[in-house]
Short mmCIF file of C-alpha atoms and ligand atoms in Angstrom, two decimals:
data_model
loop_
_atom_site.label_atom_id
_atom_site.label_comp_id
_atom_site.label_asym_id
_atom_site.label_seq_id
_atom_site.Cartn_x
_atom_site.Cartn_y
_atom_site.Cartn_z
CA UNK N 513 -0.57 -226.00 23.21
CA UNK N 514 -0.17 -222.53 21.66
CA UNK N 515 -3.78 -222.55 20.45
CA UNK N 516 -5.34 -223.75 23.70
CA UNK N 517 -7.23 -221.94 26.41
CA UNK N 518 -4.26 -222.16 28.80
CA UNK N 519 -2.14 -220.34 26.22
CA UNK N 520 -4.63 -217.45 26.14
CA UNK N 521 -3.52 -216.61 29.70
CA UNK N 522 0.04 -217.95 29.56
CA UNK N 523 1.13 -215.95 26.50
CA UNK N 524 0.38 -212.45 27.84
CA UNK N 525 1.82 -213.50 31.23
CA UNK N 526 5.13 -214.47 29.59
CA UNK N 527 5.01 -211.31 27.49
CA UNK N 528 4.72 -209.26 30.70
CA UNK N 529 7.68 -211.13 32.19
CA UNK N 530 9.76 -210.52 29.05
CA UNK N 531 8.82 -206.83 28.96
CA UNK N 532 10.01 -206.53 32.56
CA UNK N 533 13.38 -207.92 31.50
CA UNK N 534 13.09 -211.65 32.21
CA UNK N 535 14.74 -214.16 29.93
CA UNK N 536 11.97 -216.65 29.20
CA UNK N 537 12.14 -220.13 27.71
CA UNK N 538 8.92 -221.97 26.84
CA UNK N 539 8.61 -225.74 26.44
CA UNK N 540 5.50 -227.73 25.58
CA UNK N 541 5.44 -231.03 27.45
CA UNK N 542 3.55 -232.65 24.57
CA UNK N 543 6.39 -231.84 22.19
CA UNK N 544 9.04 -233.19 24.56
CA UNK N 545 10.08 -236.78 24.96
CA UNK N 546 9.76 -237.29 28.72
CA UNK N 547 9.30 -240.89 29.79
CA UNK N 548 7.42 -241.67 32.99
CA UNK N 549 9.48 -242.28 36.13
CA UNK N 550 9.89 -246.04 36.62
CA UNK N 551 10.65 -245.78 40.32
CA UNK N 552 14.04 -247.54 40.57
CA UNK N 553 15.46 -244.42 42.26
CA UNK N 554 18.82 -244.92 40.55
CA UNK N 555 18.96 -241.09 40.65
CA UNK N 556 19.35 -241.38 44.43
CA UNK N 557 21.51 -244.49 44.67
CA UNK N 558 23.48 -245.70 41.63
CA UNK N 559 23.91 -242.38 39.79
CA UNK N 560 23.05 -239.60 42.31
CA UNK N 561 21.35 -236.66 40.58
CA UNK N 562 21.00 -238.49 37.26
CA UNK N 563 18.15 -240.54 35.88
CA UNK N 564 19.09 -243.65 33.91
CA UNK N 565 16.52 -242.72 31.23
CA UNK N 566 17.97 -240.71 28.37
CA UNK N 567 15.38 -238.29 27.01
CA UNK N 568 14.51 -234.56 26.98
CA UNK N 569 14.77 -234.34 30.78
CA UNK N 570 18.56 -234.31 30.29
CA UNK N 571 18.18 -230.97 28.50
CA UNK N 572 15.39 -229.61 30.73
CA UNK N 573 16.55 -230.45 34.24
CA UNK N 574 19.70 -228.26 34.24
CA UNK N 575 17.56 -225.35 33.02
CA UNK N 576 15.01 -225.95 35.78
CA UNK N 577 17.78 -226.18 38.37
CA UNK N 578 19.03 -222.73 37.32
CA UNK N 579 15.71 -220.92 36.87
CA UNK N 580 14.63 -218.09 39.18
CA UNK N 581 11.00 -218.79 38.26
CA UNK N 582 9.31 -221.95 37.02
CA UNK N 583 5.89 -221.47 35.44
CA UNK N 584 3.77 -224.61 35.20
CA UNK N 585 0.94 -224.09 32.71
CA UNK N 586 -1.66 -226.83 32.50
CA UNK N 587 -5.40 -227.18 32.02
CA UNK N 588 -7.22 -229.03 34.82
CA UNK N 589 -7.36 -232.69 33.81
CA UNK N 590 -9.50 -234.74 36.20
CA UNK N 591 -8.71 -232.35 39.05
CA UNK N 592 -4.96 -232.34 38.43
CA UNK N 593 -2.25 -231.64 35.87
CA UNK N 594 -2.09 -233.28 32.43
CA UNK N 595 -0.31 -236.64 32.09
CA UNK N 596 2.79 -235.23 30.34
CA UNK N 597 3.09 -232.50 32.99
CA UNK N 598 2.87 -235.10 35.78
CA UNK N 599 5.64 -237.11 34.09
CA UNK N 600 7.81 -233.99 34.00
CA UNK N 601 7.19 -233.24 37.69
CA UNK N 602 7.89 -236.85 38.74
CA UNK N 603 11.14 -236.78 36.79
CA UNK N 604 12.30 -233.77 38.87
CA UNK N 605 13.10 -236.18 41.71
CA UNK N 606 16.86 -236.10 40.90
CA UNK N 607 16.81 -232.43 42.07
CA UNK N 608 16.49 -233.65 45.65
CA UNK N 609 18.65 -236.10 47.56
CA UNK N 610 17.70 -239.39 49.23
CA UNK N 611 18.13 -238.19 52.83
CA UNK N 612 14.99 -237.62 54.84
CA UNK N 613 15.18 -234.55 57.07
CA UNK N 614 12.76 -232.59 59.20
CA UNK N 615 11.89 -229.17 57.76
CA UNK N 616 9.41 -227.06 59.73
CA UNK N 617 8.48 -230.23 61.60
CA UNK N 618 7.74 -232.23 58.42
CA UNK N 619 9.64 -234.98 56.57
CA UNK N 620 11.30 -233.63 53.41
CA UNK N 621 14.20 -234.41 51.10
CA UNK N 622 16.94 -231.73 50.87
CA UNK N 623 17.70 -229.99 47.58
CA UNK N 624 20.73 -231.53 45.90
CA UNK N 625 23.83 -229.33 45.57
CA UNK N 626 23.55 -227.33 42.35
CA UNK N 627 19.74 -227.35 42.39
CA UNK N 628 18.17 -224.01 43.20
CA UNK N 629 15.07 -223.03 45.10
CA UNK N 630 12.82 -221.16 42.63
CA UNK N 631 9.59 -219.27 42.67
CA UNK N 632 6.81 -221.39 41.19
CA UNK N 633 3.76 -220.03 39.36
CA UNK N 634 0.76 -222.05 38.24
CA UNK N 635 -1.20 -221.02 35.14
CA UNK N 636 -4.36 -223.03 34.66
CA UNK N 637 -7.84 -223.05 33.22
CA UNK N 638 -10.74 -225.47 33.45
CA UNK N 639 -14.13 -225.94 31.87
CA UNK N 640 -16.36 -225.91 34.97
CA UNK N 641 -17.62 -222.61 36.33
CA UNK N 642 -16.51 -222.60 39.96
CA UNK N 643 -13.13 -221.47 41.30
CA UNK N 644 -13.03 -224.47 43.67
CA UNK N 645 -12.33 -226.72 40.67
CA UNK N 646 -8.73 -225.58 41.12
CA UNK N 647 -8.52 -226.59 44.81
CA UNK N 648 -6.98 -230.08 44.28
CA UNK N 649 -4.48 -228.73 41.72
CA UNK N 650 -3.55 -225.81 43.96
CA UNK N 651 -3.03 -228.12 46.94
CA UNK N 652 -0.86 -230.37 44.76
CA UNK N 653 1.31 -227.50 43.48
CA UNK N 654 1.73 -226.07 46.98
CA UNK N 655 2.78 -229.50 48.30
CA UNK N 656 5.19 -229.88 45.36
CA UNK N 657 6.76 -226.52 46.33
CA UNK N 658 7.13 -227.49 49.98
CA UNK N 659 8.66 -230.87 49.10
CA UNK N 660 11.01 -229.37 46.50
CA UNK N 661 12.09 -226.35 48.60
CA UNK N 662 10.41 -223.96 46.16
CA UNK N 663 8.36 -220.87 46.89
CA UNK N 664 4.78 -220.94 45.63
CA UNK N 665 4.39 -217.45 44.14
CA UNK N 666 0.72 -217.70 43.14
CA UNK N 667 -1.60 -218.82 40.38
CA UNK N 668 -3.30 -217.39 37.31
CA UNK N 669 -6.58 -219.29 37.26
CA UNK N 670 -9.29 -219.12 34.63
CA UNK N 671 -12.50 -221.01 35.56
CA UNK N 672 -14.99 -221.63 32.72
CA UNK N 673 -11.97 -221.01 30.51
CA UNK N 674 -13.62 -222.88 27.63
CA UNK N 675 -15.95 -219.90 27.27
CA UNK N 676 -13.12 -217.56 26.26
CA UNK N 677 -12.67 -218.50 22.59
CA UNK N 678 -16.42 -218.60 21.73
CA UNK N 679 -16.88 -215.28 23.54
CA UNK N 680 -14.03 -213.74 21.53
CA UNK N 681 -15.54 -215.15 18.32
CA UNK N 682 -18.84 -213.49 19.24
CA UNK N 683 -17.02 -210.17 19.62
CA UNK N 684 -16.85 -209.93 23.41
CA UNK N 685 -13.83 -208.13 24.81
CA UNK N 686 -11.64 -210.00 27.27
CA UNK N 687 -8.87 -207.44 27.04
CA UNK N 688 -8.99 -206.77 30.79
CA UNK N 689 -8.14 -210.44 31.43
CA UNK N 690 -5.25 -210.52 29.00
CA UNK N 691 -3.94 -207.16 30.22
CA UNK N 692 -4.10 -208.45 33.82
CA UNK N 693 -2.17 -211.59 32.82
CA UNK N 694 0.51 -209.37 31.29
CA UNK N 695 0.52 -207.16 34.38
CA UNK N 696 0.93 -210.26 36.61
CA UNK N 697 4.06 -211.16 34.61
CA UNK N 698 5.43 -207.65 35.03
CA UNK N 699 4.61 -207.62 38.76
CA UNK N 700 6.29 -210.97 39.34
CA UNK N 701 9.54 -209.85 37.71
CA UNK N 702 9.58 -206.29 39.04
CA UNK N 703 8.08 -206.75 42.54
CA UNK N 704 8.78 -210.44 43.13
CA UNK N 705 5.06 -211.07 43.70
CA UNK N 706 1.70 -210.80 41.96
CA UNK N 707 -1.11 -208.74 43.46
CA UNK N 708 -4.39 -210.31 44.55
CA UNK N 709 -6.22 -207.63 42.59
CA UNK N 710 -4.46 -208.50 39.32
CA UNK N 711 -5.00 -212.24 39.79
CA UNK N 712 -8.65 -211.58 40.64
CA UNK N 713 -9.27 -209.93 37.26
CA UNK N 714 -7.94 -213.03 35.46
CA UNK N 715 -10.41 -215.23 37.36
CA UNK N 716 -13.40 -212.88 37.11
CA UNK N 717 -16.82 -214.26 36.20
CA UNK N 718 -17.35 -214.37 32.44
CA UNK N 719 -21.02 -215.32 32.59
CA UNK N 720 -23.52 -216.56 35.21
CA UNK N 721 -23.42 -220.26 36.14
CA UNK N 722 -26.72 -221.21 34.45
CA UNK N 723 -25.75 -219.53 31.19
CA UNK N 724 -22.33 -221.17 31.29
CA UNK N 725 -23.89 -224.64 31.65
CA UNK N 726 -26.39 -223.93 28.89
CA UNK N 727 -23.60 -222.67 26.68
CA UNK N 728 -21.41 -225.76 27.31
CA UNK N 729 -24.27 -228.18 26.68
CA UNK N 730 -25.19 -226.35 23.48
CA UNK N 731 -21.60 -226.53 22.21
CA UNK N 732 -21.45 -230.30 22.79
CA UNK N 733 -24.87 -230.79 21.20
CA UNK N 734 -23.75 -228.83 18.13
CA UNK N 735 -20.62 -230.97 17.86
CA UNK N 736 -22.72 -234.14 18.13
CA UNK N 737 -25.24 -232.87 15.57
CA UNK N 738 -22.43 -232.07 13.14
CA UNK N 739 -21.34 -235.75 12.99
C1 FMN R 2284 -9.16 -235.53 30.09
C2 FMN R 2284 -9.78 -234.23 30.50
C3 FMN R 2284 -10.09 -234.01 31.83
C4 FMN R 2284 -10.64 -232.80 32.25
N1 FMN R 2284 -10.95 -232.62 33.57
C5 FMN R 2284 -11.51 -231.48 33.97
C6 FMN R 2284 -11.86 -231.28 35.34
O1 FMN R 2284 -11.61 -232.12 36.20
N2 FMN R 2284 -12.48 -230.12 35.69
C7 FMN R 2284 -12.74 -229.13 34.77
O2 FMN R 2284 -13.33 -228.11 35.14
N3 FMN R 2284 -12.38 -229.27 33.47
C8 FMN R 2284 -11.78 -230.42 33.05
N4 FMN R 2284 -11.42 -230.58 31.73
C9 FMN R 2284 -11.62 -229.47 30.78
C10 FMN R 2284 -10.34 -228.70 30.48
O3 FMN R 2284 -9.72 -228.24 31.66
C11 FMN R 2284 -10.69 -227.52 29.56
O4 FMN R 2284 -11.22 -228.02 28.35
C12 FMN R 2284 -9.55 -226.59 29.29
O5 FMN R 2284 -10.08 -225.39 28.75
C13 FMN R 2284 -8.53 -227.16 28.29
O6 FMN R 2284 -7.45 -226.25 28.17
P1 FMN R 2284 -6.50 -226.19 26.88
O7 FMN R 2284 -7.33 -225.62 25.74
O8 FMN R 2284 -5.36 -225.33 27.25
O9 FMN R 2284 -6.07 -227.61 26.60
C14 FMN R 2284 -10.88 -231.79 31.29
C15 FMN R 2284 -10.57 -232.02 29.95
C16 FMN R 2284 -10.03 -233.21 29.55
C17 FMN R 2284 -9.70 -233.44 28.09
#
Protein backbone atom coordinates (compact mmCIF):
# COMPACT_ATOMS: atom_id res chain seq x y z
CA UNK A 1 0.00 0.00 0.00
CA UNK A 2 1.53 3.34 1.04
CA UNK A 3 4.95 1.72 1.53
CA UNK A 4 5.00 -0.23 -1.72
CA UNK A 5 6.78 0.36 -5.00
CA UNK A 6 3.54 1.39 -6.72
CA UNK A 7 3.11 4.13 -4.10
CA UNK A 8 6.55 5.55 -4.95
CA UNK A 9 5.10 6.60 -8.32
CA UNK A 10 1.47 7.07 -7.31
CA UNK A 11 2.12 9.51 -4.45
CA UNK A 12 3.98 12.19 -6.44
CA UNK A 13 1.47 11.74 -9.29
CA UNK A 14 -1.44 12.49 -6.93
CA UNK A 15 0.54 15.35 -5.41
CA UNK A 16 0.92 16.86 -8.90
CA UNK A 17 -2.82 16.49 -9.49
CA UNK A 18 -3.60 18.16 -6.15
CA UNK A 19 -1.16 21.00 -6.82
CA UNK A 20 -2.92 21.62 -10.13
CA UNK A 21 -6.20 21.99 -8.26
CA UNK A 22 -7.74 18.52 -8.42
CA UNK A 23 -9.72 17.17 -5.50
CA UNK A 24 -8.23 13.73 -4.92
CA UNK A 25 -9.54 10.81 -2.90
CA UNK A 26 -7.35 7.74 -2.37
CA UNK A 27 -8.63 4.28 -1.45
CA UNK A 28 -6.59 1.13 -0.88
CA UNK A 29 -8.42 -1.92 -2.20
CA UNK A 30 -6.80 -4.07 0.50
CA UNK A 31 -8.34 -1.92 3.22
CA UNK A 32 -11.80 -2.02 1.62
CA UNK A 33 -14.36 -4.74 2.00
CA UNK A 34 -15.21 -5.55 -1.63
CA UNK A 35 -16.64 -9.00 -2.19
CA UNK A 36 -16.11 -10.73 -5.52
CA UNK A 37 -18.91 -10.49 -8.08
CA UNK A 38 -21.02 -13.66 -7.89
CA UNK A 39 -22.46 -13.28 -11.38
CA UNK A 40 -26.22 -13.30 -10.70
CA UNK A 41 -26.50 -9.97 -12.57
CA UNK A 42 -29.22 -8.77 -10.20
CA UNK A 43 -27.69 -5.32 -10.87
CA UNK A 44 -29.06 -5.60 -14.42
CA UNK A 45 -32.35 -7.38 -13.75
CA UNK A 46 -33.86 -7.38 -10.25
CA UNK A 47 -32.35 -4.14 -8.91
CA UNK A 48 -30.99 -2.20 -11.94
CA UNK A 49 -27.82 -0.29 -11.05
CA UNK A 50 -27.53 -1.89 -7.61
CA UNK A 51 -25.61 -4.95 -6.49
CA UNK A 52 -27.31 -7.16 -3.90
CA UNK A 53 -24.04 -7.38 -1.94
CA UNK A 54 -23.74 -4.77 0.79
CA UNK A 55 -20.11 -3.75 1.24
CA UNK A 56 -17.72 -0.84 0.52
CA UNK A 57 -18.76 -0.73 -3.15
CA UNK A 58 -21.92 1.06 -1.97
CA UNK A 59 -19.70 3.95 -0.83
CA UNK A 60 -17.22 3.75 -3.72
CA UNK A 61 -19.44 3.34 -6.78
CA UNK A 62 -21.20 6.73 -6.53
CA UNK A 63 -17.78 8.39 -6.21
CA UNK A 64 -16.50 6.53 -9.27
CA UNK A 65 -19.62 7.47 -11.23
CA UNK A 66 -18.95 11.16 -10.51
CA UNK A 67 -15.17 11.25 -10.98
CA UNK A 68 -13.55 13.14 -13.87
CA UNK A 69 -10.49 10.90 -13.55
CA UNK A 70 -10.10 7.39 -12.17
CA UNK A 71 -6.55 6.32 -11.36
CA UNK A 72 -6.02 2.58 -11.02
CA UNK A 73 -2.75 1.87 -9.23
CA UNK A 74 -1.64 -1.74 -9.08
CA UNK A 75 1.57 -3.75 -9.26
CA UNK A 76 1.67 -6.38 -12.03
CA UNK A 77 0.43 -9.63 -10.50
CA UNK A 78 0.82 -12.56 -12.90
CA UNK A 79 0.50 -10.23 -15.89
CA UNK A 80 -2.60 -8.47 -14.59
CA UNK A 81 -4.03 -6.46 -11.70
CA UNK A 82 -4.06 -7.65 -8.09
CA UNK A 83 -7.00 -9.79 -6.89
CA UNK A 84 -8.65 -7.01 -4.83
CA UNK A 85 -8.35 -4.60 -7.78
CA UNK A 86 -9.96 -7.16 -10.11
CA UNK A 87 -12.83 -7.58 -7.64
CA UNK A 88 -13.34 -3.81 -7.63
CA UNK A 89 -13.35 -3.62 -11.44
CA UNK A 90 -15.78 -6.56 -11.76
CA UNK A 91 -18.11 -4.89 -9.27
CA UNK A 92 -18.30 -1.81 -11.54
CA UNK A 93 -20.72 -3.73 -13.77
CA UNK A 94 -23.76 -1.88 -12.29
CA UNK A 95 -22.39 1.28 -14.01
CA UNK A 96 -23.50 -0.14 -17.35
CA UNK A 97 -26.90 -1.42 -18.41
CA UNK A 98 -27.91 -4.86 -19.69
CA UNK A 99 -28.62 -3.79 -23.29
CA UNK A 100 -26.12 -4.85 -25.92
CA UNK A 101 -25.48 -2.16 -28.52
CA UNK A 102 -23.04 -1.66 -31.36
CA UNK A 103 -20.45 1.05 -30.66
CA UNK A 104 -17.85 1.67 -33.37
CA UNK A 105 -18.87 -1.67 -34.86
CA UNK A 106 -18.34 -3.60 -31.60
CA UNK A 107 -20.74 -5.06 -29.01
CA UNK A 108 -20.84 -2.93 -25.86
CA UNK A 109 -23.15 -2.16 -22.95
CA UNK A 110 -24.30 1.49 -22.63
CA UNK A 111 -23.41 3.55 -19.57
CA UNK A 112 -26.31 3.68 -17.12
CA UNK A 113 -27.96 7.07 -16.57
CA UNK A 114 -26.08 8.90 -13.82
CA UNK A 115 -22.79 7.12 -14.56
CA UNK A 116 -20.17 9.31 -16.17
CA UNK A 117 -17.51 8.65 -18.75
CA UNK A 118 -14.15 9.40 -17.08
CA UNK A 119 -10.53 9.59 -18.01
CA UNK A 120 -8.69 6.50 -16.77
CA UNK A 121 -5.01 6.41 -15.78
CA UNK A 122 -3.02 3.29 -14.94
CA UNK A 123 -0.14 3.47 -12.46
CA UNK A 124 1.85 0.27 -12.28
CA UNK A 125 5.20 -1.28 -11.53
CA UNK A 126 6.60 -4.77 -11.92
CA UNK A 127 9.72 -6.67 -10.96
CA UNK A 128 10.92 -7.83 -14.39
CA UNK A 129 13.13 -5.57 -16.45
CA UNK A 130 11.31 -5.24 -19.77
CA UNK A 131 8.55 -2.76 -20.62
CA UNK A 132 6.59 -5.50 -22.42
CA UNK A 133 5.72 -7.01 -19.03
CA UNK A 134 2.99 -4.36 -18.96
CA UNK A 135 1.47 -5.36 -22.34
CA UNK A 136 -1.26 -7.71 -21.00
CA UNK A 137 -2.22 -5.23 -18.25
CA UNK A 138 -2.29 -2.33 -20.71
CA UNK A 139 -4.46 -4.31 -23.14
CA UNK A 140 -6.81 -5.18 -20.26
CA UNK A 141 -7.13 -1.57 -19.06
CA UNK A 142 -7.71 -0.30 -22.60
CA UNK A 143 -10.43 -2.92 -23.14
CA UNK A 144 -11.99 -1.99 -19.79
CA UNK A 145 -12.11 1.65 -20.96
CA UNK A 146 -13.73 0.77 -24.27
CA UNK A 147 -16.32 -1.46 -22.60
CA UNK A 148 -17.08 1.08 -19.88
CA UNK A 149 -17.20 4.14 -22.18
CA UNK A 150 -14.12 5.62 -20.51
CA UNK A 151 -11.16 7.37 -22.09
CA UNK A 152 -7.79 5.73 -21.53
CA UNK A 153 -5.58 8.72 -20.70
CA UNK A 154 -2.26 6.86 -20.39
CA UNK A 155 -0.08 4.95 -17.97
CA UNK A 156 2.76 5.60 -15.53
CA UNK A 157 4.78 2.41 -15.81
CA UNK A 158 7.83 1.46 -13.79
CA UNK A 159 9.57 -1.74 -15.00
CA UNK A 160 12.14 -3.28 -12.62
CA UNK A 161 10.32 -1.22 -10.00
CA UNK A 162 11.62 -3.49 -7.23
CA UNK A 163 15.03 -1.90 -7.78
CA UNK A 164 13.83 1.53 -6.64
CA UNK A 165 13.92 1.10 -2.85
CA UNK A 166 17.32 -0.67 -2.70
CA UNK A 167 18.74 1.96 -5.06
CA UNK A 168 17.43 4.75 -2.83
CA UNK A 169 18.89 2.99 0.22
CA UNK A 170 22.26 2.88 -1.55
CA UNK A 171 22.03 6.64 -2.10
CA UNK A 172 21.08 6.73 -5.78
CA UNK A 173 18.91 9.63 -6.85
CA UNK A 174 15.61 8.86 -8.53
CA UNK A 175 14.38 12.41 -8.18
CA UNK A 176 13.88 12.75 -11.95
CA UNK A 177 11.40 9.85 -11.83
CA UNK A 178 9.43 11.24 -8.92
CA UNK A 179 9.47 14.75 -10.39
CA UNK A 180 8.18 13.35 -13.71
CA UNK A 181 5.38 11.50 -11.88
CA UNK A 182 4.39 14.79 -10.25
CA UNK A 183 4.61 16.58 -13.59
CA UNK A 184 2.37 13.91 -15.18
CA UNK A 185 -0.26 14.66 -12.51
CA UNK A 186 -0.02 18.37 -13.21
CA UNK A 187 -0.19 17.83 -16.99
CA UNK A 188 -3.24 15.60 -16.71
CA UNK A 189 -5.19 18.17 -14.70
CA UNK A 190 -3.99 21.27 -16.54
CA UNK A 191 -3.71 19.99 -20.14
CA UNK A 192 -6.08 17.01 -20.01
CA UNK A 193 -3.27 14.71 -21.16
CA UNK A 194 0.19 13.49 -20.14
CA UNK A 195 3.16 13.95 -22.45
CA UNK A 196 5.06 10.98 -23.88
CA UNK A 197 8.29 12.62 -22.73
CA UNK A 198 7.17 12.84 -19.10
CA UNK A 199 5.88 9.25 -19.07
CA UNK A 200 9.13 8.11 -20.68
CA UNK A 201 11.20 9.47 -17.78
CA UNK A 202 9.12 7.43 -15.29
CA UNK A 203 9.86 4.24 -17.26
CA UNK A 204 13.54 4.96 -17.95
CA UNK A 205 16.12 2.21 -17.49
CA UNK A 206 17.42 2.07 -13.93
CA UNK A 207 20.15 -0.47 -14.61
CA UNK A 208 21.16 -2.86 -17.43
CA UNK A 209 19.23 -6.14 -17.73
CA UNK A 210 22.09 -8.41 -16.56
CA UNK A 211 22.75 -6.30 -13.49
CA UNK A 212 19.06 -6.18 -12.68
CA UNK A 213 18.80 -9.99 -12.78
CA UNK A 214 21.94 -10.37 -10.69
CA UNK A 215 20.60 -7.85 -8.21
CA UNK A 216 17.20 -9.61 -7.93
CA UNK A 217 18.77 -13.03 -7.47
CA UNK A 218 21.14 -11.67 -4.84
CA UNK A 219 18.25 -10.10 -2.90
CA UNK A 220 16.33 -13.41 -2.84
CA UNK A 221 19.47 -15.33 -1.86
CA UNK A 222 20.09 -12.91 1.02
CA UNK A 223 16.50 -13.35 2.20
CA UNK A 224 16.88 -17.14 2.04
CA UNK A 225 20.22 -17.04 3.85
CA UNK A 226 18.72 -14.90 6.61
CA UNK A 227 16.20 -17.65 7.54
C1 LIG B 1 1.64 -12.77 -6.78
C2 LIG B 1 2.65 -11.94 -7.51
C3 LIG B 1 2.70 -11.95 -8.89
C4 LIG B 1 3.61 -11.16 -9.58
N1 LIG B 1 3.64 -11.21 -10.95
C5 LIG B 1 4.53 -10.48 -11.63
C6 LIG B 1 4.59 -10.54 -13.06
O1 LIG B 1 3.80 -11.22 -13.71
N2 LIG B 1 5.55 -9.82 -13.69
C7 LIG B 1 6.43 -9.01 -13.01
O2 LIG B 1 7.29 -8.40 -13.64
N3 LIG B 1 6.37 -8.89 -11.65
C8 LIG B 1 5.44 -9.62 -10.96
N4 LIG B 1 5.37 -9.52 -9.58
C9 LIG B 1 6.26 -8.58 -8.87
C10 LIG B 1 5.55 -7.29 -8.46
O3 LIG B 1 4.94 -6.65 -9.56
C11 LIG B 1 6.59 -6.36 -7.81
O4 LIG B 1 7.12 -6.98 -6.67
C12 LIG B 1 6.07 -4.99 -7.48
O5 LIG B 1 7.18 -4.14 -7.25
C13 LIG B 1 5.18 -4.97 -6.24
O6 LIG B 1 4.67 -3.66 -6.06
P1 LIG B 1 4.18 -3.10 -4.64
O7 LIG B 1 5.42 -2.91 -3.79
O8 LIG B 1 3.48 -1.83 -4.92
O9 LIG B 1 3.26 -4.15 -4.07
C14 LIG B 1 4.48 -10.32 -8.87
C15 LIG B 1 4.44 -10.30 -7.47
C16 LIG B 1 3.54 -11.09 -6.80
C17 LIG B 1 3.51 -11.07 -5.27
